[in-house]
PDB file of C-alpha atoms in Angstrom:
ATOM      1  CA  UNK A   1       0.008   0.075   0.034  1.00 77.00           C
ATOM      2  CA  UNK A   2       2.984   2.328   0.579  1.00 74.00           C
ATOM      3  CA  UNK A   3       4.321   1.868  -2.921  1.00 80.00           C
ATOM      4  CA  UNK A   4       2.796   2.642  -6.300  1.00 87.00           C
ATOM      5  CA  UNK A   5       2.451  -0.863  -7.845  1.00 89.00           C
ATOM      6  CA  UNK A   6      -0.609   0.131  -9.903  1.00 95.00           C
ATOM      7  CA  UNK A   7      -1.329   2.638 -12.634  1.00 95.00           C
ATOM      8  CA  UNK A   8      -3.805   5.434 -12.005  1.00 95.00           C
ATOM      9  CA  UNK A   9      -4.305   5.795 -15.803  1.00 93.00           C
ATOM     10  CA  UNK A  10      -7.810   4.839 -17.424  1.00 89.00           C
ATOM     11  CA  UNK A  11      -6.062   4.152 -20.743  1.00 92.00           C
ATOM     12  CA  UNK A  12      -3.383   1.549 -21.461  1.00 95.00           C
ATOM     13  CA  UNK A  13      -0.300   2.712 -19.551  1.00 95.00           C
ATOM     14  CA  UNK A  14       2.943   1.338 -21.367  1.00 95.00           C
ATOM     15  CA  UNK A  15       5.511   3.156 -19.170  1.00 93.00           C
ATOM     16  CA  UNK A  16       8.398   1.359 -17.722  1.00 94.00           C
ATOM     17  CA  UNK A  17       8.680   2.606 -14.119  1.00 91.00           C
ATOM     18  CA  UNK A  18      11.307   2.844 -11.466  1.00 89.00           C
ATOM     19  CA  UNK A  19      10.795   4.079  -8.021  1.00 84.00           C
ATOM     20  CA  UNK A  20      13.225   4.559  -5.233  1.00 82.00           C
ATOM     21  CA  UNK A  21      12.379   5.098  -1.503  1.00 76.00           C
ATOM     22  CA  UNK A  22      15.302   4.590   0.880  1.00 78.00           C
ATOM     23  CA  UNK A  23      16.620   1.057   0.407  1.00 78.00           C
ATOM     24  CA  UNK A  24      13.407   0.075  -1.374  1.00 80.00           C
ATOM     25  CA  UNK A  25      13.655  -0.031  -5.142  1.00 84.00           C
ATOM     26  CA  UNK A  26      10.947  -1.008  -7.474  1.00 86.00           C
ATOM     27  CA  UNK A  27      10.952  -1.478 -11.190  1.00 92.00           C
ATOM     28  CA  UNK A  28       7.863  -2.242 -13.225  1.00 94.00           C
ATOM     29  CA  UNK A  29       7.779  -3.556 -16.794  1.00 96.00           C
ATOM     30  CA  UNK A  30       4.263  -3.471 -18.415  1.00 96.00           C
ATOM     31  CA  UNK A  31       2.459  -6.399 -20.002  1.00 96.00           C
ATOM     32  CA  UNK A  32       1.369  -6.131 -23.654  1.00 95.00           C
ATOM     33  CA  UNK A  33      -1.901  -4.577 -22.280  1.00 96.00           C
ATOM     34  CA  UNK A  34      -0.127  -2.123 -20.096  1.00 96.00           C
ATOM     35  CA  UNK A  35       0.459  -1.748 -16.416  1.00 96.00           C
ATOM     36  CA  UNK A  36      -2.145  -3.203 -13.947  1.00 97.00           C
ATOM     37  CA  UNK A  37      -4.502  -0.508 -12.842  1.00 97.00           C
ATOM     38  CA  UNK A  38      -5.792   0.374  -9.469  1.00 96.00           C
ATOM     39  CA  UNK A  39      -9.123  -1.219 -10.360  1.00 95.00           C
ATOM     40  CA  UNK A  40      -7.281  -4.468 -11.327  1.00 96.00           C
ATOM     41  CA  UNK A  41      -6.028  -4.495  -7.718  1.00 96.00           C
ATOM     42  CA  UNK A  42      -9.576  -5.024  -6.693  1.00 96.00           C
ATOM     43  CA  UNK A  43      -9.198  -8.701  -7.790  1.00 96.00           C
ATOM     44  CA  UNK A  44      -6.099  -9.119  -5.569  1.00 96.00           C
ATOM     45  CA  UNK A  45      -7.818  -7.414  -2.679  1.00 96.00           C
ATOM     46  CA  UNK A  46     -10.814  -9.906  -3.045  1.00 96.00           C
ATOM     47  CA  UNK A  47      -8.459 -12.931  -3.240  1.00 97.00           C
ATOM     48  CA  UNK A  48      -6.345 -11.757  -0.232  1.00 96.00           C
ATOM     49  CA  UNK A  49      -9.611 -11.124   1.856  1.00 95.00           C
ATOM     50  CA  UNK A  50     -10.776 -14.605   1.159  1.00 95.00           C
ATOM     51  CA  UNK A  51      -7.429 -16.151   2.232  1.00 96.00           C
ATOM     52  CA  UNK A  52      -7.328 -13.946   5.405  1.00 94.00           C
ATOM     53  CA  UNK A  53     -10.896 -14.946   6.431  1.00 94.00           C
ATOM     54  CA  UNK A  54      -9.821 -18.695   6.075  1.00 94.00           C
ATOM     55  CA  UNK A  55      -6.603 -17.992   7.970  1.00 94.00           C
ATOM     56  CA  UNK A  56      -8.332 -16.236  10.703  1.00 92.00           C
ATOM     57  CA  UNK A  57     -10.665 -19.269  11.156  1.00 94.00           C
ATOM     58  CA  UNK A  58      -7.609 -21.555  11.391  1.00 93.00           C
ATOM     59  CA  UNK A  59      -8.179 -23.129   8.062  1.00 94.00           C
ATOM     60  CA  UNK A  60      -5.347 -24.171   5.657  1.00 93.00           C
ATOM     61  CA  UNK A  61      -4.717 -21.688   2.875  1.00 95.00           C
ATOM     62  CA  UNK A  62      -2.924 -21.895  -0.494  1.00 94.00           C
ATOM     63  CA  UNK A  63      -2.105 -19.764  -3.490  1.00 95.00           C
ATOM     64  CA  UNK A  64      -5.049 -20.945  -5.475  1.00 96.00           C
ATOM     65  CA  UNK A  65      -8.313 -19.003  -5.072  1.00 96.00           C
ATOM     66  CA  UNK A  66     -11.679 -19.826  -6.698  1.00 94.00           C
ATOM     67  CA  UNK A  67     -14.607 -17.601  -6.962  1.00 93.00           C
ATOM     68  CA  UNK A  68     -17.448 -16.687  -9.213  1.00 90.00           C
ATOM     69  CA  UNK A  69     -17.481 -13.510 -11.342  1.00 87.00           C
ATOM     70  CA  UNK A  70     -20.720 -12.451  -9.563  1.00 88.00           C
ATOM     71  CA  UNK A  71     -19.098 -12.820  -6.057  1.00 91.00           C
ATOM     72  CA  UNK A  72     -16.275 -10.581  -7.114  1.00 92.00           C
ATOM     73  CA  UNK A  73     -18.629  -7.978  -8.747  1.00 91.00           C
ATOM     74  CA  UNK A  74     -20.817  -7.775  -5.653  1.00 91.00           C
ATOM     75  CA  UNK A  75     -17.897  -7.610  -3.223  1.00 93.00           C
ATOM     76  CA  UNK A  76     -16.053  -4.825  -5.227  1.00 94.00           C
ATOM     77  CA  UNK A  77     -19.063  -2.835  -6.281  1.00 92.00           C
ATOM     78  CA  UNK A  78     -18.850  -3.631  -9.997  1.00 88.00           C
ATOM     79  CA  UNK A  79     -21.552  -3.951 -12.610  1.00 81.00           C
ATOM     80  CA  UNK A  80     -22.563  -7.416 -13.598  1.00 76.00           C
ATOM     81  CA  UNK A  81     -23.132  -8.212 -17.282  1.00 71.00           C
ATOM     82  CA  UNK A  82     -22.048  -6.420 -20.491  1.00 66.00           C
ATOM     83  CA  UNK A  83     -18.512  -6.751 -21.233  1.00 82.00           C
ATOM     84  CA  UNK A  84     -17.622  -7.656 -17.651  1.00 82.00           C
ATOM     85  CA  UNK A  85     -16.011 -10.959 -18.481  1.00 84.00           C
ATOM     86  CA  UNK A  86     -13.863  -9.377 -21.192  1.00 88.00           C
ATOM     87  CA  UNK A  87     -12.702  -6.610 -18.711  1.00 90.00           C
ATOM     88  CA  UNK A  88     -11.868  -9.274 -16.215  1.00 92.00           C
ATOM     89  CA  UNK A  89      -9.842 -11.280 -18.704  1.00 93.00           C
ATOM     90  CA  UNK A  90      -7.858  -8.118 -19.619  1.00 95.00           C
ATOM     91  CA  UNK A  91      -7.323  -7.470 -15.902  1.00 96.00           C
ATOM     92  CA  UNK A  92      -5.968 -11.062 -15.459  1.00 96.00           C
ATOM     93  CA  UNK A  93      -3.530 -10.468 -18.400  1.00 97.00           C
ATOM     94  CA  UNK A  94      -2.118  -7.217 -16.938  1.00 97.00           C
ATOM     95  CA  UNK A  95      -1.738  -8.722 -13.475  1.00 97.00           C
ATOM     96  CA  UNK A  96       0.017 -11.880 -14.779  1.00 97.00           C
ATOM     97  CA  UNK A  97       1.974 -10.226 -17.645  1.00 96.00           C
ATOM     98  CA  UNK A  98       3.539  -7.252 -15.808  1.00 97.00           C
ATOM     99  CA  UNK A  99       6.878  -7.992 -14.277  1.00 96.00           C
ATOM    100  CA  UNK A 100       8.135  -6.450 -11.003  1.00 93.00           C
ATOM    101  CA  UNK A 101      11.732  -6.308  -9.772  1.00 92.00           C
ATOM    102  CA  UNK A 102      12.037  -5.071  -6.251  1.00 85.00           C
ATOM    103  CA  UNK A 103      13.948  -5.055  -2.975  1.00 82.00           C
ATOM    104  CA  UNK A 104      10.803  -4.491  -1.022  1.00 73.00           C
ATOM    105  CA  UNK A 105      10.496  -7.123   1.775  1.00 70.00           C
ATOM    106  CA  UNK A 106       7.665  -9.481   2.393  1.00 64.00           C
ATOM    107  CA  UNK A 107       7.680 -11.799   5.280  1.00 61.00           C
ATOM    108  CA  UNK A 108      10.723  -9.933   6.694  1.00 64.00           C
ATOM    109  CA  UNK A 109      13.009 -11.665   4.069  1.00 66.00           C
ATOM    110  CA  UNK A 110      15.452  -9.364   2.272  1.00 71.00           C
ATOM    111  CA  UNK A 111      16.569  -9.834  -1.356  1.00 77.00           C
ATOM    112  CA  UNK A 112      15.911  -8.918  -4.958  1.00 84.00           C
ATOM    113  CA  UNK A 113      12.758 -10.544  -6.359  1.00 84.00           C
ATOM    114  CA  UNK A 114      11.499 -10.710  -9.931  1.00 90.00           C
ATOM    115  CA  UNK A 115       7.888 -11.777 -10.233  1.00 92.00           C
ATOM    116  CA  UNK A 116       4.343 -11.159 -11.479  1.00 95.00           C
ATOM    117  CA  UNK A 117       1.584 -10.436  -8.982  1.00 95.00           C
ATOM    118  CA  UNK A 118      -0.258 -13.685 -10.004  1.00 96.00           C
ATOM    119  CA  UNK A 119       1.267 -16.855 -11.412  1.00 96.00           C
ATOM    120  CA  UNK A 120      -1.956 -17.885 -13.226  1.00 95.00           C
ATOM    121  CA  UNK A 121      -5.409 -16.541 -13.834  1.00 95.00           C
ATOM    122  CA  UNK A 122      -8.456 -17.640 -15.936  1.00 92.00           C
ATOM    123  CA  UNK A 123     -11.887 -19.149 -16.211  1.00 90.00           C
ATOM    124  CA  UNK A 124     -13.021 -22.700 -15.705  1.00 85.00           C
ATOM    125  CA  UNK A 125     -16.143 -23.677 -17.876  1.00 81.00           C
ATOM    126  CA  UNK A 126     -18.882 -26.332 -17.272  1.00 77.00           C
ATOM    127  CA  UNK A 127     -18.271 -29.138 -19.630  1.00 74.00           C
ATOM    128  CA  UNK A 128     -21.821 -29.794 -20.568  1.00 72.00           C
ATOM    129  CA  UNK A 129     -23.004 -26.250 -21.360  1.00 68.00           C
ATOM    130  CA  UNK A 130     -19.784 -24.430 -21.713  1.00 63.00           C
ATOM    131  CA  UNK A 131     -20.973 -21.764 -19.333  1.00 74.00           C
ATOM    132  CA  UNK A 132     -18.613 -20.211 -16.866  1.00 75.00           C
ATOM    133  CA  UNK A 133     -18.330 -22.313 -13.708  1.00 80.00           C
ATOM    134  CA  UNK A 134     -15.792 -20.222 -11.746  1.00 87.00           C
ATOM    135  CA  UNK A 135     -12.736 -17.979 -12.011  1.00 91.00           C
ATOM    136  CA  UNK A 136      -9.343 -19.045 -10.643  1.00 94.00           C
ATOM    137  CA  UNK A 137      -6.290 -17.043  -9.513  1.00 97.00           C
ATOM    138  CA  UNK A 138      -3.042 -18.344  -8.399  1.00 97.00           C
ATOM    139  CA  UNK A 139      -1.204 -15.748  -6.358  1.00 97.00           C
ATOM    140  CA  UNK A 140       2.560 -15.142  -6.529  1.00 94.00           C
ATOM    141  CA  UNK A 141       4.910 -16.431  -3.687  1.00 92.00           C
ATOM    142  CA  UNK A 142       5.807 -12.793  -2.999  1.00 87.00           C
ATOM    143  CA  UNK A 143       2.023 -12.011  -2.166  1.00 91.00           C
ATOM    144  CA  UNK A 144       1.711 -15.162  -0.249  1.00 93.00           C
ATOM    145  CA  UNK A 145       4.619 -14.393   2.028  1.00 90.00           C
ATOM    146  CA  UNK A 146       2.930 -11.158   2.937  1.00 88.00           C
ATOM    147  CA  UNK A 147      -0.342 -12.926   3.805  1.00 92.00           C
ATOM    148  CA  UNK A 148       1.455 -15.626   5.804  1.00 91.00           C
ATOM    149  CA  UNK A 149       3.323 -12.967   7.687  1.00 89.00           C
ATOM    150  CA  UNK A 150       0.098 -10.980   8.410  1.00 88.00           C
ATOM    151  CA  UNK A 151       1.344  -7.971   6.547  1.00 87.00           C
ATOM    152  CA  UNK A 152      -2.187  -7.042   5.636  1.00 88.00           C
ATOM    153  CA  UNK A 153      -4.553  -4.436   6.920  1.00 88.00           C
ATOM    154  CA  UNK A 154      -8.303  -4.124   6.759  1.00 90.00           C
ATOM    155  CA  UNK A 155      -9.947  -1.568   4.446  1.00 92.00           C
ATOM    156  CA  UNK A 156     -13.474  -0.223   4.513  1.00 93.00           C
ATOM    157  CA  UNK A 157     -16.081  -1.651   1.959  1.00 92.00           C
ATOM    158  CA  UNK A 158     -16.563   2.106   0.970  1.00 95.00           C
ATOM    159  CA  UNK A 159     -13.215   1.984  -0.689  1.00 96.00           C
ATOM    160  CA  UNK A 160     -14.952   0.244  -3.696  1.00 96.00           C
ATOM    161  CA  UNK A 161     -17.340   3.137  -3.958  1.00 95.00           C
ATOM    162  CA  UNK A 162     -14.459   5.522  -4.829  1.00 95.00           C
ATOM    163  CA  UNK A 163     -14.479   5.898  -8.628  1.00 92.00           C
ATOM    164  CA  UNK A 164     -11.449   8.073  -9.244  1.00 95.00           C
ATOM    165  CA  UNK A 165      -8.112   6.219  -9.254  1.00 96.00           C
ATOM    166  CA  UNK A 166      -6.293   9.029  -7.236  1.00 97.00           C
ATOM    167  CA  UNK A 167      -9.077   8.961  -4.572  1.00 97.00           C
ATOM    168  CA  UNK A 168      -8.403   5.267  -4.096  1.00 96.00           C
ATOM    169  CA  UNK A 169      -4.646   5.630  -4.022  1.00 96.00           C
ATOM    170  CA  UNK A 170      -4.912   8.550  -1.397  1.00 95.00           C
ATOM    171  CA  UNK A 171      -7.225   6.372   0.732  1.00 95.00           C
ATOM    172  CA  UNK A 172      -4.578   3.493   0.576  1.00 94.00           C
ATOM    173  CA  UNK A 173      -1.656   5.726   1.572  1.00 93.00           C
ATOM    174  CA  UNK A 174      -3.545   7.309   4.379  1.00 92.00           C
ATOM    175  CA  UNK A 175      -4.728   3.890   5.605  1.00 91.00           C
ATOM    176  CA  UNK A 176      -1.162   2.590   5.550  1.00 89.00           C
ATOM    177  CA  UNK A 177       0.454   5.376   7.385  1.00 89.00           C
ATOM    178  CA  UNK A 178      -2.330   6.204   9.946  1.00 87.00           C
ATOM    179  CA  UNK A 179      -2.750   2.661  11.155  1.00 78.00           C
ATOM    180  CA  UNK A 180      -1.136   3.378  14.472  1.00 81.00           C
ATOM    181  CA  UNK A 181      -1.042   7.143  14.452  1.00 86.00           C
ATOM    182  CA  UNK A 182      -3.734   9.801  14.224  1.00 85.00           C
ATOM    183  CA  UNK A 183      -1.782  12.240  12.056  1.00 89.00           C
ATOM    184  CA  UNK A 184       0.739  11.816   9.234  1.00 91.00           C
ATOM    185  CA  UNK A 185       2.404  14.468   7.157  1.00 93.00           C
ATOM    186  CA  UNK A 186       4.218  14.371   3.791  1.00 94.00           C
ATOM    187  CA  UNK A 187       5.576  17.008   1.297  1.00 96.00           C
ATOM    188  CA  UNK A 188       3.390  17.237  -1.757  1.00 96.00           C
ATOM    189  CA  UNK A 189       6.138  16.104  -4.314  1.00 94.00           C
ATOM    190  CA  UNK A 190       6.763  13.062  -2.036  1.00 93.00           C
ATOM    191  CA  UNK A 191       3.047  12.334  -2.021  1.00 95.00           C
ATOM    192  CA  UNK A 192       2.851  12.500  -5.788  1.00 95.00           C
ATOM    193  CA  UNK A 193       5.794  10.017  -6.045  1.00 90.00           C
ATOM    194  CA  UNK A 194       3.862   7.611  -3.622  1.00 91.00           C
ATOM    195  CA  UNK A 195       0.593   7.870  -5.698  1.00 94.00           C
ATOM    196  CA  UNK A 196       2.541   7.036  -8.959  1.00 91.00           C
ATOM    197  CA  UNK A 197       0.840  10.081 -10.649  1.00 93.00           C
ATOM    198  CA  UNK A 198       2.563  11.505 -13.589  1.00 90.00           C
ATOM    199  CA  UNK A 199       0.574  14.690 -13.708  1.00 93.00           C
ATOM    200  CA  UNK A 200       2.367  18.101 -13.568  1.00 95.00           C
ATOM    201  CA  UNK A 201       2.783  19.103  -9.881  1.00 96.00           C
ATOM    202  CA  UNK A 202       0.376  22.035 -10.363  1.00 96.00           C
ATOM    203  CA  UNK A 203      -2.308  19.690 -11.640  1.00 96.00           C
ATOM    204  CA  UNK A 204      -1.653  17.139  -8.898  1.00 97.00           C
ATOM    205  CA  UNK A 205      -2.044  19.939  -6.262  1.00 97.00           C
ATOM    206  CA  UNK A 206      -5.368  20.858  -7.730  1.00 97.00           C
ATOM    207  CA  UNK A 207      -6.488  17.177  -7.739  1.00 96.00           C
ATOM    208  CA  UNK A 208      -5.611  16.912  -3.985  1.00 95.00           C
ATOM    209  CA  UNK A 209      -7.605  20.055  -3.255  1.00 95.00           C
ATOM    210  CA  UNK A 210     -10.578  18.749  -4.956  1.00 94.00           C
ATOM    211  CA  UNK A 211     -10.318  15.486  -3.015  1.00 92.00           C
TER     212      UNK A 211
END
């Protein structure tokens, strides 16, 4: 949540990004459909939530998560129908195809990691009717280490009611840094770097004022 892994753009974002924050370095190489978006992240939030619920109940968890498209839509406040499945397929491709190189630790283990956010993703169909049976996502080891180490915080369901990508990103940053403190301050250029916004600083300042 503290690092800009997801694009705020609403059109295909083909930038190759490099971020540096202290000893943490992050390089992101886009998929053929561009970088994963902040809306694509909904899928990961949903999957992580399912695993954390199971973990908190004392159940065994693994990297493979199955769910219906309708369950995902209801949980993340998305419309059902239309080109929903096509958008979901494109999100899967961005999440699986984008490559991350980072020194950011998960599970307290240092090192340089090269990975995608998900190892696999797709749809499983019913054999007799060829209708969608369920969606399946296999999370990366990098994400699983964070889940197993409880490096996860709760977010409000109202997060999914935020439509503008920057609104969501500002919420994430505030949630991350105000977990154990009532107040947190940051210089505006540093905040822009944390959001991943590539807008001119003057425009970014206006956007923050509007929020």
